[in-house]
XYZ file of N, CA, C and O in Angstrom:
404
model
N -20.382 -2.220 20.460
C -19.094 -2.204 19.767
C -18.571 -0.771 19.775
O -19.240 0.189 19.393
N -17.155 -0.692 20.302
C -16.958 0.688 20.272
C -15.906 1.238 19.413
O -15.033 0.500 18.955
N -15.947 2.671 19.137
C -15.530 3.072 17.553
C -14.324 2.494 17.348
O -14.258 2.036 16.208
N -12.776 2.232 18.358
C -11.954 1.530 17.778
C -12.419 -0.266 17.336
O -12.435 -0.646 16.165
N -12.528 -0.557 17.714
C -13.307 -1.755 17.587
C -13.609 -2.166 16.109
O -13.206 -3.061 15.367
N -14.594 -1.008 15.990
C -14.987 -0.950 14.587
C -14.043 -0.462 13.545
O -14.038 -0.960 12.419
N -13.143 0.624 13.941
C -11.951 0.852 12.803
C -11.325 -0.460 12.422
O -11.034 -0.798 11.274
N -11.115 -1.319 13.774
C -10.433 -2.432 13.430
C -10.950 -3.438 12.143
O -10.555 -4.098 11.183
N -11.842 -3.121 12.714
C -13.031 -4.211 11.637
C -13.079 -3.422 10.014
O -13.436 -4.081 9.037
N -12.717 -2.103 9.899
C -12.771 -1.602 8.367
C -11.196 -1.379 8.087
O -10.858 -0.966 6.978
N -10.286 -1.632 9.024
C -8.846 -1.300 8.612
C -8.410 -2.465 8.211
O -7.683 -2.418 7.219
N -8.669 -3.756 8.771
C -8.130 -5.112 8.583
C -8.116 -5.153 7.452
O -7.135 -4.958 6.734
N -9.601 -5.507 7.006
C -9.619 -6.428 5.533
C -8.706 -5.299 4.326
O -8.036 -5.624 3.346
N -9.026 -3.859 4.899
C -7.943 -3.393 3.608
C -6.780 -4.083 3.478
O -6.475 -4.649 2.429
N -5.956 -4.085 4.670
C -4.846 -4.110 4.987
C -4.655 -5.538 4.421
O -3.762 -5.523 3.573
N -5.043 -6.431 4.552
C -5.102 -7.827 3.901
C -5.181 -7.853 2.437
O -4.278 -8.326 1.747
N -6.495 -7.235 1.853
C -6.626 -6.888 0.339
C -5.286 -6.300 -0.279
O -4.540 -6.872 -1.074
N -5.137 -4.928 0.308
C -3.621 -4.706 -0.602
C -2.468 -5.853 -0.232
O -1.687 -6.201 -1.117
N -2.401 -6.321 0.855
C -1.269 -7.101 1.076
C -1.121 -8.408 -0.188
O -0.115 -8.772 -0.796
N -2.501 -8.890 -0.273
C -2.462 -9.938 -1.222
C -2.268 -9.286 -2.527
O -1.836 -10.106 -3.338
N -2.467 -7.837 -3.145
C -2.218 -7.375 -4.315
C -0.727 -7.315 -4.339
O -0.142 -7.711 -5.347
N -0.027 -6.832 -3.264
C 0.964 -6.375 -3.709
C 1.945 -7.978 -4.031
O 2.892 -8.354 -4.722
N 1.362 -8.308 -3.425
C 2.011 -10.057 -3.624
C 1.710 -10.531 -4.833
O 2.730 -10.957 -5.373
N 0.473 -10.678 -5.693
C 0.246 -10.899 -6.805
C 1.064 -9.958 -7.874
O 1.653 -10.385 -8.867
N 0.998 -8.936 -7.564
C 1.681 -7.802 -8.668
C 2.741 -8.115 -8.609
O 3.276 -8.505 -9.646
N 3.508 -8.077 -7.347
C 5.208 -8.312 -6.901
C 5.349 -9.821 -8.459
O 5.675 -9.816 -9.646
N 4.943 -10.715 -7.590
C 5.115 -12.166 -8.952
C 4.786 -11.895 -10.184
O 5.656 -12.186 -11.005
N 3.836 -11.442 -10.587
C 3.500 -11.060 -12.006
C 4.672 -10.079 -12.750
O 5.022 -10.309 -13.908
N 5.205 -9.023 -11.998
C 6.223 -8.191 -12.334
C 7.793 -9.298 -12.316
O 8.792 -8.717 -12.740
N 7.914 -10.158 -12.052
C 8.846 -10.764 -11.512
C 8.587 -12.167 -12.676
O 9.702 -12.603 -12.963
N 7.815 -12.721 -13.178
C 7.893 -13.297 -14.527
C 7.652 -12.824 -15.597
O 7.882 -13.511 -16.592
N 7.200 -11.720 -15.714
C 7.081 -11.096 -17.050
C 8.224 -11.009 -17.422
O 9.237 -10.800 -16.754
N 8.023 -11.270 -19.224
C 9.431 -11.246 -19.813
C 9.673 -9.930 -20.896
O 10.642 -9.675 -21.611
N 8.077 -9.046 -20.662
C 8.081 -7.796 -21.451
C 8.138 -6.523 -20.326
O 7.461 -6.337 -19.315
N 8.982 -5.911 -20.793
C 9.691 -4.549 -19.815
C 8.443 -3.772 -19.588
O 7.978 -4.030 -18.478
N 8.066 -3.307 -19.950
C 6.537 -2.156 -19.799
C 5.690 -2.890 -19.307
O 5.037 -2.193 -18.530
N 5.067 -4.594 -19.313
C 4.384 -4.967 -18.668
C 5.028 -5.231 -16.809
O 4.534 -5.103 -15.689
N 6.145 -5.581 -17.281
C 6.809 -5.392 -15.463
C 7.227 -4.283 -14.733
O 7.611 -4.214 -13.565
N 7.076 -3.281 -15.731
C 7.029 -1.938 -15.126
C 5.522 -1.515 -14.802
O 5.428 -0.803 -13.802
N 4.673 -1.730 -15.266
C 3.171 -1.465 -14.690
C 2.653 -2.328 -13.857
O 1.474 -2.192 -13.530
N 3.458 -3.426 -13.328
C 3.173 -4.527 -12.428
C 3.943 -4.089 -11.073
O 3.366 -4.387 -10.027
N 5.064 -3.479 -10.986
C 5.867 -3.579 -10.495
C 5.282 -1.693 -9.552
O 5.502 -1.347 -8.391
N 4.447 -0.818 -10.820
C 4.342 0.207 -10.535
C 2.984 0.103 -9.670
O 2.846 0.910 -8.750
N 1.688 -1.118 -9.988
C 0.790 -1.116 -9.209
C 1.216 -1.687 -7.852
O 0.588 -1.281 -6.874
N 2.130 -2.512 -7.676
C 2.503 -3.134 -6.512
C 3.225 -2.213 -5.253
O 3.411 -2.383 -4.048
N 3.486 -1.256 -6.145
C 4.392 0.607 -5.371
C 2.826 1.003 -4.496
O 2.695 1.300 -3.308
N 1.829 0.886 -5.502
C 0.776 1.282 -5.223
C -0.227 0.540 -4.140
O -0.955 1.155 -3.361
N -0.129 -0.888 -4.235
C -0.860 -1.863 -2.856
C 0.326 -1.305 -1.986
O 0.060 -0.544 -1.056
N 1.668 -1.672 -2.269
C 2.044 -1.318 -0.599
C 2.042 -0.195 -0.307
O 2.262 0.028 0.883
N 1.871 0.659 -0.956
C 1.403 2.187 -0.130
C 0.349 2.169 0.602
O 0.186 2.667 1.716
N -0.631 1.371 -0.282
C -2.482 1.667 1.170
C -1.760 0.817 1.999
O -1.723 1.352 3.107
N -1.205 -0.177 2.008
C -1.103 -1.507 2.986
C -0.244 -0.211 4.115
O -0.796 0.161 5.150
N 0.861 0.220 3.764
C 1.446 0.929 4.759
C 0.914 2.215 5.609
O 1.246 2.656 6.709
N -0.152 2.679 4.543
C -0.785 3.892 5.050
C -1.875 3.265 6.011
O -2.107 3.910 7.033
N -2.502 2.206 5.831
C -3.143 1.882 6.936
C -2.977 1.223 8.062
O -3.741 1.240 9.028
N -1.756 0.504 7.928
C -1.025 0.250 9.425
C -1.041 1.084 9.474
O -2.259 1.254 9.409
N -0.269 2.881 9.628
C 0.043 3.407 9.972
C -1.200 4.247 11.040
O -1.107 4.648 12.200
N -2.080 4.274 10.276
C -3.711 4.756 11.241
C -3.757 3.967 12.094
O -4.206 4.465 13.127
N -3.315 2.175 12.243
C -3.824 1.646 13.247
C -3.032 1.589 14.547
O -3.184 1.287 15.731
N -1.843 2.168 13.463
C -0.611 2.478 15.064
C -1.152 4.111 15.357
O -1.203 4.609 16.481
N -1.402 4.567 14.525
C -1.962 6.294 14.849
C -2.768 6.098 15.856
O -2.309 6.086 16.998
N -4.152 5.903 15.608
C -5.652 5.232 16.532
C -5.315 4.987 17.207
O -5.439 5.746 18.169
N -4.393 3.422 17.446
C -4.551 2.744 18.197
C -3.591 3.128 19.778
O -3.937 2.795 20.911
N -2.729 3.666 19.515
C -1.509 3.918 20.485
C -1.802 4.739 21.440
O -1.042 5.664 21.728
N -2.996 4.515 22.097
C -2.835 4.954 23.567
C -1.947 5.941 24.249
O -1.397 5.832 25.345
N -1.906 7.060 23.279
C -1.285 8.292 23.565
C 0.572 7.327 23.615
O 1.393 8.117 24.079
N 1.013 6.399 23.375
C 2.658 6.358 23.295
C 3.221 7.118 22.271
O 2.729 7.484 21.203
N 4.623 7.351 22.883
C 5.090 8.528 21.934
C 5.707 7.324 20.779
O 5.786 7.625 19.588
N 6.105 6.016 21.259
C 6.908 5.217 20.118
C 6.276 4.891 19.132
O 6.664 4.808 17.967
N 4.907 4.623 19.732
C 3.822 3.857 18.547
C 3.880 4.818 17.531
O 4.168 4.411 16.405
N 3.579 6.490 17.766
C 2.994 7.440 16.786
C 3.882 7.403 16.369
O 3.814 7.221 15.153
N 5.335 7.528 16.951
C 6.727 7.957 15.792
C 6.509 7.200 14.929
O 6.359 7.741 13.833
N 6.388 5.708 14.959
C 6.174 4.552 14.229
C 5.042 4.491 13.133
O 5.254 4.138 11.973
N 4.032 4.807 13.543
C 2.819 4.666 12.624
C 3.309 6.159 11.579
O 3.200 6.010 10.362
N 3.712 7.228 11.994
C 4.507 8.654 11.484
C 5.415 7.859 10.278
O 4.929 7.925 9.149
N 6.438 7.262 10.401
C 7.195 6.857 9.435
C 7.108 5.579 8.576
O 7.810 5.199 7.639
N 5.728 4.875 9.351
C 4.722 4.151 7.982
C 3.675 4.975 7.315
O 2.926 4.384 6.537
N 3.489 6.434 7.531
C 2.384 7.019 7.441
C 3.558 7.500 5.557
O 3.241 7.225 4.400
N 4.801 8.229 6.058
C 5.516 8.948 5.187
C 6.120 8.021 4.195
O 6.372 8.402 3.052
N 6.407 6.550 4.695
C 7.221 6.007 3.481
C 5.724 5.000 2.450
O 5.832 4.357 1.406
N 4.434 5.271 3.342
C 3.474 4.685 2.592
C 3.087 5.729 1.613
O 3.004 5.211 0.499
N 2.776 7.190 1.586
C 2.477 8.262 1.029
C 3.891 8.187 0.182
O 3.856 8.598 -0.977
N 4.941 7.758 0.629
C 6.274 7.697 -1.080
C 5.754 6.550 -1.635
O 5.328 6.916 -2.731
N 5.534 5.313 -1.503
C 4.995 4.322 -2.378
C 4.130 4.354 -3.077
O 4.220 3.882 -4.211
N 3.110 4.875 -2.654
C 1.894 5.495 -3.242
C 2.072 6.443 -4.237
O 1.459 6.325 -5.298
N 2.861 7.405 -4.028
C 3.176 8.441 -5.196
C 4.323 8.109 -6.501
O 4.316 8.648 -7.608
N 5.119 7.241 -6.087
C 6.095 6.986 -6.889
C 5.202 5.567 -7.764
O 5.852 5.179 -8.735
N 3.866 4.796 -7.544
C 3.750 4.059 -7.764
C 2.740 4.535 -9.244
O 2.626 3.919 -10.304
N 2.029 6.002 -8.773
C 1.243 6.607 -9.041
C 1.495 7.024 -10.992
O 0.855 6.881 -12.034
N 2.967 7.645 -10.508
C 3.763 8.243 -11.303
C 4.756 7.623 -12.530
O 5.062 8.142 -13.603
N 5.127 6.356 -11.975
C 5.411 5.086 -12.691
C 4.183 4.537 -13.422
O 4.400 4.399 -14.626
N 3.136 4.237 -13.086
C 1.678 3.776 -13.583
C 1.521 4.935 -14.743
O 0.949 4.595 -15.779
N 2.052 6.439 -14.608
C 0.960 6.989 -15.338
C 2.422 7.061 -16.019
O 2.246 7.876 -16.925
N 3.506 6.729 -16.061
C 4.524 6.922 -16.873
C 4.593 5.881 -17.908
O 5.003 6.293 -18.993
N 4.208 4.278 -17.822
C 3.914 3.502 -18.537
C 3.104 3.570 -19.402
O 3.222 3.137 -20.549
N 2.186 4.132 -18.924
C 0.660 4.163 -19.561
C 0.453 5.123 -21.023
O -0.407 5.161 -21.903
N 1.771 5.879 -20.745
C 2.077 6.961 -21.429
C 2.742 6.583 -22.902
O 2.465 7.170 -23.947
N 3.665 5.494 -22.773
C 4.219 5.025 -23.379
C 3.640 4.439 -24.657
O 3.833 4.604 -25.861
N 2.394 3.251 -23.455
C 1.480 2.688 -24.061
C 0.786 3.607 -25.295
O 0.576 2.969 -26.327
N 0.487 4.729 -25.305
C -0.248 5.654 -26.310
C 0.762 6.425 -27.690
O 0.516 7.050 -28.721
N 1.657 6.061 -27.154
C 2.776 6.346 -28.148
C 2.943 7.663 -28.346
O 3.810 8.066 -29.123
């Protein structure tokens, strides 16, 4: 088995795991009928699709056979996954904040 091979095999199931979080969070934020609980639902779900995007983005990185389109591509899932991630980060710890009064 050779090393891409194997990235494939440890990039997938992330990429699946956050995908199904951000889907659960997305709905949970989306019936809640209390504001701070759909803001910390809404802020972890910032947070699955950030890994989900940051790791496509390695597998277009890795994977792209030196193309210049793939990297641009995996480049601007690399940057808008690192904003989801941080804004999701920041919302989470902004709720949480609240929570303590």
């Amino acid at each position: 088995m050779g090393q891409l091979e194997m990235l494939q095999w440890v990039l997938f199931p992330v990429i699946m795991i956050s995908l199904v979080l951000s889907v659960v969070f997305s709905y949970k934020s989306r019936r809640s009928s209390d504001g701070r609980k759909r803001g910390i639902n809404a802020a972890r779900m910032n947070i699955s699709m950030g890994i989900m995007m940051m790791f496509i983005s390695f597998i277009q990185l890795f994977m792209s056979n030196e193309s210049t389109l793939k990297v641009v591509i995996g480049a601007i899932f690399l940057v808008v996954g690192l904003f989801n991630l941080f804004a999701g980060l920041r919302n989470l710890s902004a709720y949480r904040a609240t929570e303590r009064g």
